[in-house]
PDB file of C-alpha atoms and ligand atoms in Angstrom:
ATOM      1  CA  MET A  24       6.292  26.445  -6.632  1.00 43.00           C
ATOM      2  CA  THR A  25       5.717  23.424  -8.797  1.00 46.00           C
ATOM      3  CA  ASP A  26       7.869  20.615 -10.116  1.00 52.00           C
ATOM      4  CA  LYS A  27       6.255  18.861 -13.096  1.00 52.00           C
ATOM      5  CA  GLY A  28       2.859  20.041 -11.913  1.00 54.00           C
ATOM      6  CA  PHE A  29       3.094  19.021  -8.235  1.00 58.00           C
ATOM      7  CA  THR A  30       2.444  21.526  -5.454  1.00 70.00           C
ATOM      8  CA  GLN A  31       5.574  21.645  -3.321  1.00 77.00           C
ATOM      9  CA  HIS A  32       5.462  20.521   0.316  1.00 79.00           C
ATOM     10  CA  SER A  33       8.139  20.056   2.991  1.00 81.00           C
ATOM     11  CA  GLY A  34       8.026  17.163   5.366  1.00 96.00           C
ATOM     12  CA  ARG A  35       9.090  13.606   5.711  1.00 98.00           C
ATOM     13  CA  ALA A  36       7.306  10.394   4.799  1.00 98.00           C
ATOM     14  CA  VAL A  37       7.860   6.828   5.149  1.00 98.00           C
ATOM     15  CA  VAL A  38       6.601   4.549   2.473  1.00 98.00           C
ATOM     16  CA  VAL A  39       6.572   0.702   3.434  1.00 98.00           C
ATOM     17  CA  GLY A  40       6.537  -1.285   0.155  1.00 98.00           C
ATOM     18  CA  GLY A  41       8.221   1.678  -1.522  1.00 98.00           C
ATOM     19  CA  GLY A  42      10.741  -0.590  -3.442  1.00 98.00           C
ATOM     20  CA  SER A  43       8.073  -1.697  -5.951  1.00 97.00           C
ATOM     21  CA  GLY A  44       4.725  -1.170  -7.493  1.00 98.00           C
ATOM     22  CA  MET A  45       2.300   1.408  -5.932  1.00 98.00           C
ATOM     23  CA  GLY A  46       4.798   2.045  -3.099  1.00 98.00           C
ATOM     24  CA  GLN A  47       7.485   3.093  -5.618  1.00 98.00           C
ATOM     25  CA  ALA A  48       5.087   5.228  -7.479  1.00 98.00           C
ATOM     26  CA  THR A  49       3.976   6.879  -4.148  1.00 98.00           C
ATOM     27  CA  ALA A  50       7.475   7.487  -3.100  1.00 98.00           C
ATOM     28  CA  ASP A  51       8.112   9.066  -6.562  1.00 98.00           C
ATOM     29  CA  ALA A  52       5.083  11.301  -6.261  1.00 98.00           C
ATOM     30  CA  LEU A  53       6.082  12.391  -2.644  1.00 98.00           C
ATOM     31  CA  LEU A  54       9.596  13.203  -3.824  1.00 97.00           C
ATOM     32  CA  ARG A  55       8.294  15.326  -6.717  1.00 96.00           C
ATOM     33  CA  ALA A  56       6.035  17.160  -4.206  1.00 96.00           C
ATOM     34  CA  GLY A  57       9.153  18.050  -2.140  1.00 96.00           C
ATOM     35  CA  TYR A  58       9.088  15.537   0.776  1.00 97.00           C
ATOM     36  CA  GLU A  59      11.995  13.669   2.064  1.00 97.00           C
ATOM     37  CA  VAL A  60      11.156   9.986   1.692  1.00 98.00           C
ATOM     38  CA  ILE A  61      12.280   6.782   3.486  1.00 98.00           C
ATOM     39  CA  ILE A  62      11.315   3.599   1.700  1.00 98.00           C
ATOM     40  CA  VAL A  63      10.989   0.413   3.682  1.00 98.00           C
ATOM     41  CA  GLY A  64      10.855  -3.237   2.620  1.00 98.00           C
ATOM     42  CA  ARG A  65      12.387  -6.656   3.239  1.00 98.00           C
ATOM     43  CA  SER A  66      14.669  -6.951   0.209  1.00 98.00           C
ATOM     44  CA  GLU A  67      17.773  -4.564   0.352  1.00 98.00           C
ATOM     45  CA  GLN A  68      18.310  -5.329  -3.312  1.00 98.00           C
ATOM     46  CA  ARG A  69      14.798  -4.146  -4.322  1.00 98.00           C
ATOM     47  CA  LEU A  70      15.250  -1.041  -2.192  1.00 98.00           C
ATOM     48  CA  ALA A  71      18.599  -0.289  -3.713  1.00 97.00           C
ATOM     49  CA  ASP A  72      17.193  -0.625  -7.155  1.00 98.00           C
ATOM     50  CA  ALA A  73      14.314   1.665  -6.403  1.00 97.00           C
ATOM     51  CA  VAL A  74      16.625   4.320  -4.983  1.00 97.00           C
ATOM     52  CA  ARG A  75      18.802   4.099  -8.134  1.00 97.00           C
ATOM     53  CA  GLU A  76      15.750   4.377 -10.325  1.00 96.00           C
ATOM     54  CA  LEU A  77      14.113   7.370  -8.488  1.00 95.00           C
ATOM     55  CA  GLY A  78      17.503   8.904  -8.198  1.00 85.00           C
ATOM     56  CA  ASP A  79      16.799  11.605  -5.671  1.00 78.00           C
ATOM     57  CA  GLY A  80      18.911  12.865  -2.911  1.00 87.00           C
ATOM     58  CA  LYS A  81      15.914  13.228  -0.524  1.00 95.00           C
ATOM     59  CA  LEU A  82      15.334   9.450  -0.848  1.00 97.00           C
ATOM     60  CA  THR A  83      16.823   6.788   1.565  1.00 97.00           C
ATOM     61  CA  ALA A  84      16.019   3.179   2.264  1.00 98.00           C
ATOM     62  CA  LEU A  85      15.706   1.003   5.337  1.00 98.00           C
ATOM     63  CA  ALA A  86      15.423  -2.798   5.199  1.00 98.00           C
ATOM     64  CA  ALA A  87      12.760  -4.178   7.655  1.00 98.00           C
ATOM     65  CA  ASP A  88      10.201  -6.701   7.826  1.00 98.00           C
ATOM     66  CA  ILE A  89       7.006  -5.098   9.264  1.00 98.00           C
ATOM     67  CA  THR A  90       5.690  -8.340  10.671  1.00 98.00           C
ATOM     68  CA  ASP A  91       8.414  -8.205  13.252  1.00 98.00           C
ATOM     69  CA  GLU A  92       7.731  -5.603  16.077  1.00 98.00           C
ATOM     70  CA  GLN A  93      11.379  -5.185  16.927  1.00 98.00           C
ATOM     71  CA  GLN A  94      12.186  -4.217  13.345  1.00 98.00           C
ATOM     72  CA  VAL A  95       9.252  -1.764  13.189  1.00 98.00           C
ATOM     73  CA  SER A  96      10.278  -0.116  16.407  1.00 98.00           C
ATOM     74  CA  ARG A  97      13.870   0.155  15.071  1.00 98.00           C
ATOM     75  CA  VAL A  98      12.666   1.735  11.821  1.00 98.00           C
ATOM     76  CA  PHE A  99      10.895   4.634  13.732  1.00 98.00           C
ATOM     77  CA  GLU A 100      13.819   4.902  16.381  1.00 98.00           C
ATOM     78  CA  THR A 101      16.045   5.495  13.272  1.00 98.00           C
ATOM     79  CA  VAL A 102      13.855   7.912  11.355  1.00 98.00           C
ATOM     80  CA  GLY A 103      12.303   9.629  14.332  1.00 98.00           C
ATOM     81  CA  VAL A 104       9.186  11.910  13.704  1.00 98.00           C
ATOM     82  CA  VAL A 105       7.786  11.695  10.223  1.00 98.00           C
ATOM     83  CA  ASP A 106       4.605  13.603   8.820  1.00 98.00           C
ATOM     84  CA  HIS A 107       3.008  10.727   6.970  1.00 98.00           C
ATOM     85  CA  VAL A 108       3.335   6.947   6.960  1.00 98.00           C
ATOM     86  CA  ILE A 109       1.995   4.902   3.954  1.00 99.00           C
ATOM     87  CA  THR A 110       2.072   1.121   3.683  1.00 98.00           C
ATOM     88  CA  THR A 111       1.490  -0.881   0.528  1.00 98.00           C
ATOM     89  CA  ALA A 112       3.090  -3.928   1.874  1.00 98.00           C
ATOM     90  CA  ALA A 113       1.517  -7.247   1.347  1.00 96.00           C
ATOM     91  CA  ASP A 114       2.888 -10.794   1.141  1.00 94.00           C
ATOM     92  CA  ILE A 115       0.189 -12.678  -0.945  1.00 92.00           C
ATOM     93  CA  ARG A 116       2.117 -15.939  -1.409  1.00 91.00           C
ATOM     94  CA  GLY A 117      -0.229 -18.739  -0.529  1.00 91.00           C
ATOM     95  CA  SER A 118      -3.090 -16.439   0.213  1.00 93.00           C
ATOM     96  CA  TYR A 119      -5.241 -17.438  -2.831  1.00 91.00           C
ATOM     97  CA  GLY A 120      -6.826 -20.884  -3.073  1.00 91.00           C
ATOM     98  CA  PRO A 121     -10.069 -22.776  -2.423  1.00 94.00           C
ATOM     99  CA  LEU A 122     -10.952 -23.041   1.279  1.00 95.00           C
ATOM    100  CA  ALA A 123     -11.177 -26.772   1.215  1.00 96.00           C
ATOM    101  CA  ASP A 124      -7.409 -27.012   0.495  1.00 94.00           C
ATOM    102  CA  PHE A 125      -6.239 -23.740   2.209  1.00 95.00           C
ATOM    103  CA  ASP A 126      -2.976 -24.092   3.886  1.00 95.00           C
ATOM    104  CA  PHE A 127      -3.098 -21.562   6.771  1.00 93.00           C
ATOM    105  CA  ALA A 128       0.583 -21.847   7.560  1.00 92.00           C
ATOM    106  CA  ARG A 129       1.357 -20.486   4.003  1.00 91.00           C
ATOM    107  CA  GLY A 130      -1.538 -18.219   3.737  1.00 91.00           C
ATOM    108  CA  ARG A 131      -1.389 -16.316   6.909  1.00 94.00           C
ATOM    109  CA  GLY A 132       1.433 -14.079   5.421  1.00 95.00           C
ATOM    110  CA  MET A 133      -1.366 -11.699   4.219  1.00 95.00           C
ATOM    111  CA  ILE A 134      -2.704 -11.299   7.773  1.00 97.00           C
ATOM    112  CA  GLU A 135       0.704 -10.681   9.079  1.00 97.00           C
ATOM    113  CA  THR A 136       1.812  -8.137   6.545  1.00 97.00           C
ATOM    114  CA  LYS A 137      -1.249  -6.191   5.812  1.00 98.00           C
ATOM    115  CA  LEU A 138      -3.197  -6.335   9.009  1.00 98.00           C
ATOM    116  CA  ILE A 139      -0.662  -6.906  11.905  1.00 98.00           C
ATOM    117  CA  GLY A 140       2.119  -5.167  10.073  1.00 98.00           C
ATOM    118  CA  SER A 141      -0.077  -2.065   9.719  1.00 98.00           C
ATOM    119  CA  MET A 142      -1.012  -2.184  13.340  1.00 98.00           C
ATOM    120  CA  LEU A 143       2.627  -2.297  14.342  1.00 98.00           C
ATOM    121  CA  LEU A 144       3.449   0.709  12.024  1.00 99.00           C
ATOM    122  CA  ALA A 145       0.536   2.621  13.763  1.00 98.00           C
ATOM    123  CA  LYS A 146       1.831   1.689  17.284  1.00 98.00           C
ATOM    124  CA  HIS A 147       5.357   2.704  16.656  1.00 98.00           C
ATOM    125  CA  ALA A 148       5.233   5.590  14.241  1.00 98.00           C
ATOM    126  CA  ARG A 149       5.995   8.939  15.683  1.00 98.00           C
ATOM    127  CA  LEU A 150       3.513  10.960  13.954  1.00 98.00           C
ATOM    128  CA  PRO A 151       2.783  14.731  14.925  1.00 98.00           C
ATOM    129  CA  GLU A 152      -0.888  15.652  15.488  1.00 98.00           C
ATOM    130  CA  THR A 153      -1.015  16.902  11.937  1.00 97.00           C
ATOM    131  CA  GLY A 154       0.343  13.705  10.628  1.00 98.00           C
ATOM    132  CA  SER A 155      -1.458  10.776   8.730  1.00 98.00           C
ATOM    133  CA  LEU A 156      -1.331   7.059   8.135  1.00 98.00           C
ATOM    134  CA  THR A 157      -2.471   5.551   4.848  1.00 99.00           C
ATOM    135  CA  PHE A 158      -3.271   1.999   4.246  1.00 99.00           C
ATOM    136  CA  VAL A 159      -3.800   0.177   0.803  1.00 98.00           C
ATOM    137  CA  SER A 160      -6.667  -2.370   1.033  1.00 98.00           C
ATOM    138  CA  GLY A 161      -8.217  -3.619  -2.267  1.00 98.00           C
ATOM    139  CA  ILE A 162     -11.217  -4.523  -4.451  1.00 98.00           C
ATOM    140  CA  ALA A 163     -11.329  -8.051  -3.271  1.00 97.00           C
ATOM    141  CA  ALA A 164     -13.065  -6.886  -0.141  1.00 98.00           C
ATOM    142  CA  TYR A 165     -16.011  -5.788  -2.418  1.00 98.00           C
ATOM    143  CA  ARG A 166     -15.800  -8.134  -5.419  1.00 97.00           C
ATOM    144  CA  PRO A 167     -14.439 -11.427  -3.890  1.00 96.00           C
ATOM    145  CA  ALA A 168     -13.652 -14.238  -6.316  1.00 92.00           C
ATOM    146  CA  PRO A 169     -13.884 -17.918  -5.280  1.00 94.00           C
ATOM    147  CA  GLY A 170     -10.479 -18.734  -3.841  1.00 94.00           C
ATOM    148  CA  GLY A 171      -9.969 -15.199  -2.561  1.00 94.00           C
ATOM    149  CA  ALA A 172     -11.525 -15.342   0.829  1.00 97.00           C
ATOM    150  CA  MET A 173      -8.217 -14.681   2.789  1.00 97.00           C
ATOM    151  CA  VAL A 174      -7.473 -11.611   0.556  1.00 96.00           C
ATOM    152  CA  ALA A 175     -11.128 -10.420   0.819  1.00 98.00           C
ATOM    153  CA  ALA A 176     -11.090 -10.756   4.579  1.00 98.00           C
ATOM    154  CA  VAL A 177      -7.814  -9.027   5.231  1.00 98.00           C
ATOM    155  CA  ASN A 178      -8.731  -5.987   2.912  1.00 98.00           C
ATOM    156  CA  ALA A 179     -12.105  -5.608   4.571  1.00 98.00           C
ATOM    157  CA  ALA A 180     -10.298  -5.861   8.090  1.00 98.00           C
ATOM    158  CA  LEU A 181      -7.765  -3.425   7.117  1.00 98.00           C
ATOM    159  CA  GLU A 182     -10.403  -0.838   6.287  1.00 98.00           C
ATOM    160  CA  GLY A 183     -12.001  -1.425   9.620  1.00 98.00           C
ATOM    161  CA  LEU A 184      -8.615  -0.866  11.185  1.00 98.00           C
ATOM    162  CA  ALA A 185      -8.318   2.552   9.549  1.00 99.00           C
ATOM    163  CA  ARG A 186     -11.636   3.555  10.859  1.00 98.00           C
ATOM    164  CA  ALA A 187     -10.728   2.435  14.474  1.00 98.00           C
ATOM    165  CA  LEU A 188      -7.441   4.093  14.313  1.00 98.00           C
ATOM    166  CA  ALA A 189      -8.813   7.319  13.061  1.00 98.00           C
ATOM    167  CA  VAL A 190     -10.843   7.428  16.292  1.00 98.00           C
ATOM    168  CA  GLU A 191      -8.031   6.192  18.473  1.00 98.00           C
ATOM    169  CA  LEU A 192      -5.125   8.117  17.192  1.00 98.00           C
ATOM    170  CA  SER A 193      -7.056  11.375  16.540  1.00 98.00           C
ATOM    171  CA  PRO A 194      -6.302  14.143  15.584  1.00 98.00           C
ATOM    172  CA  ARG A 195      -3.826  12.135  13.487  1.00 98.00           C
ATOM    173  CA  ARG A 196      -5.689  11.076  10.424  1.00 98.00           C
ATOM    174  CA  VAL A 197      -5.951   7.385   9.109  1.00 99.00           C
ATOM    175  CA  ASN A 198      -7.390   6.391   5.729  1.00 99.00           C
ATOM    176  CA  ALA A 199      -7.264   3.561   3.296  1.00 99.00           C
ATOM    177  CA  VAL A 200      -6.999   3.580  -0.579  1.00 98.00           C
ATOM    178  CA  SER A 201      -8.748   0.624  -2.115  1.00 98.00           C
ATOM    179  CA  PRO A 202      -7.337  -0.205  -5.668  1.00 98.00           C
ATOM    180  CA  GLY A 203      -8.916  -2.134  -8.338  1.00 98.00           C
ATOM    181  CA  TRP A 204      -6.779  -4.187 -10.646  1.00 97.00           C
ATOM    182  CA  VAL A 205      -3.456  -2.253 -10.938  1.00 98.00           C
ATOM    183  CA  LEU A 206      -0.704  -3.275 -13.254  1.00 96.00           C
ATOM    184  CA  THR A 207       2.319  -4.197 -11.029  1.00 95.00           C
ATOM    185  CA  ASP A 208       4.503  -7.260 -10.590  1.00 91.00           C
ATOM    186  CA  ILE A 209       2.099  -8.598  -7.831  1.00 89.00           C
ATOM    187  CA  TRP A 210       0.216 -10.490 -10.633  1.00 89.00           C
ATOM    188  CA  ASP A 211       3.253 -12.711 -11.259  1.00 87.00           C
ATOM    189  CA  ALA A 212       2.423 -14.395  -7.876  1.00 79.00           C
ATOM    190  CA  MET A 213      -1.012 -15.302  -8.897  1.00 80.00           C
ATOM    191  CA  PRO A 214      -1.568 -19.158  -9.418  1.00 74.00           C
ATOM    192  CA  TRP A 215      -2.878 -18.499 -12.989  1.00 83.00           C
ATOM    193  CA  ASP A 216      -1.643 -19.760 -16.312  1.00 88.00           C
ATOM    194  CA  ASP A 217      -3.812 -17.361 -18.376  1.00 92.00           C
ATOM    195  CA  LYS A 218      -2.850 -14.128 -16.576  1.00 92.00           C
ATOM    196  CA  ASP A 219      -2.656 -11.818 -19.642  1.00 93.00           C
ATOM    197  CA  GLU A 220      -6.095 -12.898 -20.955  1.00 95.00           C
ATOM    198  CA  ARG A 221      -7.656 -12.240 -17.475  1.00 94.00           C
ATOM    199  CA  LEU A 222      -6.198  -8.830 -17.236  1.00 95.00           C
ATOM    200  CA  ARG A 223      -7.302  -8.013 -20.772  1.00 96.00           C
ATOM    201  CA  ALA A 224     -10.825  -9.193 -19.995  1.00 96.00           C
ATOM    202  CA  MET A 225     -10.986  -7.063 -16.802  1.00 96.00           C
ATOM    203  CA  ALA A 226      -9.705  -3.914 -18.656  1.00 97.00           C
ATOM    204  CA  GLU A 227     -12.575  -4.359 -21.222  1.00 97.00           C
ATOM    205  CA  LYS A 228     -15.128  -4.945 -18.527  1.00 97.00           C
ATOM    206  CA  LEU A 229     -14.369  -1.734 -16.341  1.00 98.00           C
ATOM    207  CA  PRO A 230     -16.183   1.417 -16.891  1.00 98.00           C
ATOM    208  CA  ALA A 231     -12.714   3.136 -17.024  1.00 98.00           C
ATOM    209  CA  GLN A 232     -11.922   0.873 -20.019  1.00 98.00           C
ATOM    210  CA  ARG A 233      -8.314   0.162 -18.672  1.00 98.00           C
ATOM    211  CA  LEU A 234      -6.530  -1.266 -15.629  1.00 98.00           C
ATOM    212  CA  GLY A 235      -5.033   1.022 -13.046  1.00 98.00           C
ATOM    213  CA  ARG A 236      -1.510   2.270 -13.154  1.00 98.00           C
ATOM    214  CA  PRO A 237       0.690   2.599  -9.913  1.00 98.00           C
ATOM    215  CA  ASP A 238       0.483   6.423 -10.469  1.00 98.00           C
ATOM    216  CA  ASP A 239      -3.262   6.387 -10.212  1.00 98.00           C
ATOM    217  CA  ILE A 240      -2.824   5.040  -6.684  1.00 98.00           C
ATOM    218  CA  ALA A 241       0.002   7.388  -5.799  1.00 98.00           C
ATOM    219  CA  ALA A 242      -2.198  10.367  -6.728  1.00 98.00           C
ATOM    220  CA  ALA A 243      -4.860   9.112  -4.444  1.00 98.00           C
ATOM    221  CA  VAL A 244      -2.502   8.717  -1.552  1.00 98.00           C
ATOM    222  CA  LEU A 245      -1.172  12.254  -1.904  1.00 98.00           C
ATOM    223  CA  SER A 246      -4.828  13.674  -2.159  1.00 98.00           C
ATOM    224  CA  LEU A 247      -5.672  11.798   1.232  1.00 98.00           C
ATOM    225  CA  ILE A 248      -2.577  12.954   3.057  1.00 98.00           C
ATOM    226  CA  HIS A 249      -2.988  16.635   1.929  1.00 97.00           C
ATOM    227  CA  ASN A 250      -6.626  17.011   2.834  1.00 97.00           C
ATOM    228  CA  PRO A 251      -6.853  17.848   6.503  1.00 97.00           C
ATOM    229  CA  PHE A 252     -10.568  17.023   6.724  1.00 98.00           C
ATOM    230  CA  ILE A 253     -10.489  13.378   5.467  1.00 98.00           C
ATOM    231  CA  THR A 254     -10.140  10.697   8.091  1.00 98.00           C
ATOM    232  CA  GLY A 255     -11.502   7.158   8.670  1.00 98.00           C
ATOM    233  CA  THR A 256     -12.272   6.985   4.908  1.00 98.00           C
ATOM    234  CA  VAL A 257     -11.800   4.470   2.211  1.00 98.00           C
ATOM    235  CA  LEU A 258     -10.952   6.090  -1.150  1.00 98.00           C
ATOM    236  CA  HIS A 259     -11.821   3.629  -4.038  1.00 98.00           C
ATOM    237  CA  VAL A 260      -9.515   3.851  -7.009  1.00 98.00           C
ATOM    238  CA  ASP A 261     -10.892   0.940  -9.031  1.00 98.00           C
ATOM    239  CA  GLY A 262     -11.872   2.280 -12.448  1.00 98.00           C
ATOM    240  CA  GLY A 263     -15.571   1.605 -11.390  1.00 98.00           C
ATOM    241  CA  HIS A 264     -14.836  -2.096 -10.541  1.00 98.00           C
ATOM    242  CA  ARG A 265     -17.495  -2.132  -7.781  1.00 98.00           C
ATOM    243  CA  LEU A 266     -20.199  -1.264 -10.288  1.00 98.00           C
ATOM    244  CA  VAL A 267     -19.700  -4.213 -12.641  1.00 96.00           C
TER     245      VAL A 267
HETATM  246  N1  LIG B  24      -1.726  -4.695  -7.977  1.00 73.19           N
HETATM  247  C1  LIG B  24      -3.100  -4.822  -7.780  1.00 73.19           C
HETATM  248  O1  LIG B  24      -3.829  -5.010  -8.753  1.00 73.19           O
HETATM  249  C2  LIG B  24      -3.850  -4.754  -6.478  1.00 73.19           C
HETATM  250  C3  LIG B  24      -5.139  -4.717  -6.358  1.00 73.19           C
HETATM  251  C4  LIG B  24      -5.757  -4.578  -5.030  1.00 73.19           C
HETATM  252  C5  LIG B  24      -4.928  -4.507  -3.985  1.00 73.19           C
HETATM  253  N2  LIG B  24      -3.563  -4.444  -4.096  1.00 73.19           N
HETATM  254  C6  LIG B  24      -2.902  -4.237  -2.893  1.00 73.19           C
HETATM  255  O2  LIG B  24      -1.945  -2.991  -3.108  1.00 73.19           O
HETATM  256  C7  LIG B  24      -0.866  -3.186  -2.307  1.00 73.19           C
HETATM  257  C8  LIG B  24       0.394  -2.880  -3.225  1.00 73.19           C
HETATM  258  O3  LIG B  24       0.441  -3.773  -4.237  1.00 73.19           O
HETATM  259  P1  LIG B  24       1.496  -3.784  -5.374  1.00 73.19           P
HETATM  260  O4  LIG B  24       0.833  -4.301  -6.535  1.00 73.19           O
HETATM  261  O5  LIG B  24       2.214  -2.455  -5.412  1.00 73.19           O
HETATM  262  O6  LIG B  24       2.544  -5.034  -4.986  1.00 73.19           O
HETATM  263  P2  LIG B  24       4.070  -5.144  -4.777  1.00 73.19           P
HETATM  264  O7  LIG B  24       4.851  -4.434  -5.873  1.00 73.19           O
HETATM  265  O8  LIG B  24       4.168  -6.646  -4.661  1.00 73.19           O
HETATM  266  O9  LIG B  24       4.426  -4.401  -3.493  1.00 73.19           O
HETATM  267  C9  LIG B  24       4.456  -4.996  -2.140  1.00 73.19           C
HETATM  268  C10 LIG B  24       5.553  -4.432  -1.461  1.00 73.19           C
HETATM  269  O10 LIG B  24       5.414  -4.731  -0.052  1.00 73.19           O
HETATM  270  C11 LIG B  24       6.746  -5.153   0.404  1.00 73.19           C
HETATM  271  N3  LIG B  24       6.552  -6.164   1.499  1.00 73.19           N
HETATM  272  C12 LIG B  24       5.869  -7.198   1.390  1.00 73.19           C
HETATM  273  N4  LIG B  24       5.978  -7.794   2.673  1.00 73.19           N
HETATM  274  C13 LIG B  24       6.630  -6.988   3.441  1.00 73.19           C
HETATM  275  C14 LIG B  24       6.979  -7.055   4.878  1.00 73.19           C
HETATM  276  N5  LIG B  24       6.709  -8.130   5.621  1.00 73.19           N
HETATM  277  N6  LIG B  24       7.655  -5.922   5.358  1.00 73.19           N
HETATM  278  C15 LIG B  24       8.032  -4.959   4.635  1.00 73.19           C
HETATM  279  N7  LIG B  24       7.745  -4.840   3.319  1.00 73.19           N
HETATM  280  C16 LIG B  24       7.035  -5.761   2.753  1.00 73.19           C
HETATM  281  C17 LIG B  24       7.424  -5.749  -0.818  1.00 73.19           C
HETATM  282  O11 LIG B  24       8.819  -5.728  -0.704  1.00 73.19           O
HETATM  283  P3  LIG B  24       9.747  -6.878  -0.196  1.00 73.19           P
HETATM  284  O12 LIG B  24       9.367  -8.123  -0.802  1.00 73.19           O
HETATM  285  O13 LIG B  24      11.242  -6.430  -0.507  1.00 73.19           O
HETATM  286  O14 LIG B  24       9.477  -6.915   1.364  1.00 73.19           O
HETATM  287  C18 LIG B  24       6.860  -4.862  -1.987  1.00 73.19           C
HETATM  288  O15 LIG B  24       7.768  -3.795  -2.186  1.00 73.19           O
HETATM  289  C19 LIG B  24      -0.898  -4.612  -1.780  1.00 73.19           C
HETATM  290  O16 LIG B  24      -1.323  -4.429  -0.443  1.00 73.19           O
HETATM  291  C20 LIG B  24      -1.908  -5.292  -2.419  1.00 73.19           C
HETATM  292  O17 LIG B  24      -2.464  -6.271  -1.754  1.00 73.19           O
HETATM  293  C21 LIG B  24      -2.958  -4.553  -5.314  1.00 73.19           C
END
């Protein structure tokens, strides 16, 4: 049976970061595929807006900060066993900037959310043996720009974590999707005054001749969680960005 072209699945999935951007698109795709979905993020307002927008009875929200182990543990006590856990969470504030002036007190949010947060999810998630965990890394690990050392390092580390956990949590599968530049609100947090110009220039440079859309990433996540022979892999969804 299909709904708007999606094969139907039963099961439950947690999407951390599901209140916006790629996470919201992933929650939407999972709902259309028949899953019961729980979205997680820090802002109750953002989650409530997403629940209203996606408007599906199989969607619920839980507010939690994944940098806090007690809150992560509470999420999984509340939701119990789920088939798939996906995290798109990142707090990029203060994470871009030249090394000489880098403020580690501000910039470590990226480590806490993407790396430690992902490890905490892996530790506390109650996944069945057929379950999966999917992280979202990013092109900065492969095409770093000056001032992007923290982001490059964390994305590369997250991919290493996916490989390590694919071994440690086997037969549960652990993968990462590495997006290129995708049009979401995350760009508003960049310290740029010529954002639109930079985004346009990148779209022209890419082999795909456009920037990514949140749905491109959601489709990649679903392909990973549904293929039982993919684990410990990084799936690049970057419009060919690594080639230019
Ligand atoms: N957009 C791009 O071009 C691009 C390119 C390469 C890689 N990426 C990566 O792709 C991922 C998704 O990005 P996006 O563009 O979809 O960004 P986004 O819309 O800003 O999504 C990030 C989500 O993470 C949640 N979050 C942040 N910190 C959290 C925490 N401590 N606990 C729980 N939830 C938290 C945020 O919600 P709250 O603020 O409410 O917590 C938000 O919903 C990120 O990891 C980003 O680094 C993005």
